[in-house]
């Protein structure tokens, strides 16, 4: 009368499902994360490094009157030498590509999601967003320095000694599989959002290209957390997908935090699911793996419960007065073992679960 199958129903499925997911590049932190991913109905993507390649480059340098292109880039790159942000690394790389001699930043300070400030060669340099410069009392008239691209690009603004000095146009290619990832999620009935710290124009351009309707731009780390929390208060089960330090609070606030494996250690630590590699289609694969595992868990529990409800009373002799039917103890022991083995065998079917990107719904 020991219902072993009831105790095996969930852990065996989670063990096999987690192993199958790991083979496809999906690392779940535990059984709770594997189960939670299957209940997600809303996916919120970060942009840079998640839906884009995360390898930005300088497309153009636009300078204000009184500043030279080489001087502007030298000052900006020198200030960014202390930054870990991909945009900062791109500015430094462009300066080095041009053979410019960079100075050593002093008094370096970074404001998450906004920009950096430092003193370079005795000059106060600010590099960051329009809002970052505005906080310092600097008005940035970007239109006065012209535009070199018809497509909206990410703009990094530079101020020197309290004066707007110019803008660096940054480009970052959208990942080839981003549109397919979004399309698959929408076909499976999930709502997809784009949450970015970039400008409204740049974020909207990427969202339009890959098919996302809900866009929130110019979002700081606290804004991202508030956005995810607001969706949860609406009764939605939210998965947040990101890769950077700025995404970590939002990853922790979501029902399921999904980190791109190529991202920062902070983002990986704050998430419950890690995608090995940077393919955004793995988000759909994670949800597919979870739903397949939950399906098998329900099958196991239904079978184990029904099996024991029927056979335990028979083993107790419930049918003997009516039909003269008895269950020999040897047969009862075999029946009990069969219930456990059947649950394990059903869980092992998850070894063939189609988890890889573009797999059909099991």
Tab-separated table of N, CA and C in Angstrom, residues 5 11 25 27-28 54 77 91 108 125 130-131 138 148 165 176 225 227 248 260 262 279 285 320 340 350 357:
chain	number	residue	atom	x	y	z
A	5	UNK	N	4.813	5.537	-6.763
A	5	UNK	CA	4.703	6.284	-8.015
A	5	UNK	C	4.325	7.744	-7.776
A	11	UNK	N	9.710	14.377	-9.442
A	11	UNK	CA	11.175	14.478	-9.547
A	11	UNK	C	11.785	13.768	-10.746
A	25	UNK	N	21.281	23.498	-24.557
A	25	UNK	CA	21.829	24.798	-24.197
A	25	UNK	C	20.969	25.596	-23.248
A	27	UNK	N	19.981	26.004	-19.204
A	27	UNK	CA	20.336	25.618	-17.843
A	27	UNK	C	19.318	26.207	-16.876
A	28	UNK	N	18.518	25.332	-16.247
A	28	UNK	CA	17.544	25.755	-15.244
A	28	UNK	C	18.172	25.641	-13.870
A	54	UNK	N	25.279	42.844	-29.612
A	54	UNK	CA	26.022	43.258	-28.437
A	54	UNK	C	27.449	43.649	-28.757
A	77	UNK	N	36.850	58.580	-25.791
A	77	UNK	CA	37.434	57.252	-25.594
A	77	UNK	C	38.280	57.209	-24.334
A	91	UNK	N	33.560	52.748	-28.318
A	91	UNK	CA	34.188	54.064	-28.507
A	91	UNK	C	35.704	53.931	-28.398
A	108	UNK	N	37.128	59.036	-12.414
A	108	UNK	CA	36.112	58.346	-13.221
A	108	UNK	C	34.913	57.958	-12.357
A	125	UNK	N	35.007	65.751	-18.881
A	125	UNK	CA	34.343	65.077	-19.999
A	125	UNK	C	33.162	64.262	-19.484
A	130	UNK	N	21.243	61.880	-23.410
A	130	UNK	CA	20.777	63.265	-23.328
A	130	UNK	C	20.368	63.609	-21.887
A	131	UNK	N	19.684	62.639	-21.230
A	131	UNK	CA	19.255	62.878	-19.852
A	131	UNK	C	20.448	63.022	-18.916
A	138	UNK	N	23.576	70.608	-18.912
A	138	UNK	CA	24.097	70.822	-20.252
A	138	UNK	C	23.002	70.546	-21.274
A	148	UNK	N	23.698	61.609	-39.920
A	148	UNK	CA	24.363	60.934	-41.034
A	148	UNK	C	23.660	59.657	-41.459
A	165	UNK	N	29.648	68.946	-26.998
A	165	UNK	CA	30.739	68.876	-27.965
A	165	UNK	C	30.403	68.064	-29.199
A	176	UNK	N	20.471	37.629	-36.384
A	176	UNK	CA	19.716	37.039	-37.506
A	176	UNK	C	18.502	36.233	-37.063
A	225	UNK	N	12.706	47.535	-13.725
A	225	UNK	CA	12.108	46.780	-12.621
A	225	UNK	C	10.645	47.158	-12.435
A	227	UNK	N	8.619	48.367	-14.665
A	227	UNK	CA	7.852	47.904	-15.823
A	227	UNK	C	7.459	46.434	-15.649
A	248	UNK	N	19.830	43.269	-14.322
A	248	UNK	CA	19.788	42.372	-13.168
A	248	UNK	C	18.589	42.613	-12.244
A	260	UNK	N	21.120	35.732	-20.926
A	260	UNK	CA	21.919	35.295	-22.055
A	260	UNK	C	23.292	34.870	-21.529
A	262	UNK	N	26.147	34.797	-22.691
A	262	UNK	CA	27.288	35.635	-23.038
A	262	UNK	C	27.284	36.955	-22.271
A	279	UNK	N	21.596	32.861	-28.806
A	279	UNK	CA	20.468	32.727	-29.721
A	279	UNK	C	19.161	33.011	-28.990
A	285	UNK	N	12.561	27.839	-26.745
A	285	UNK	CA	12.943	26.468	-26.427
A	285	UNK	C	12.798	26.201	-24.935
A	320	UNK	N	-13.724	-8.893	-2.646
A	320	UNK	CA	-13.849	-10.309	-2.319
A	320	UNK	C	-15.281	-10.712	-1.948
A	340	UNK	N	5.529	2.118	-10.274
A	340	UNK	CA	6.723	2.961	-10.194
A	340	UNK	C	7.504	2.938	-11.506
A	350	UNK	N	10.755	12.088	-22.103
A	350	UNK	CA	11.244	13.455	-22.263
A	350	UNK	C	12.617	13.501	-22.919
A	357	UNK	N	15.610	25.003	-31.036
A	357	UNK	CA	14.877	26.072	-31.723
A	357	UNK	C	14.192	25.571	-32.998
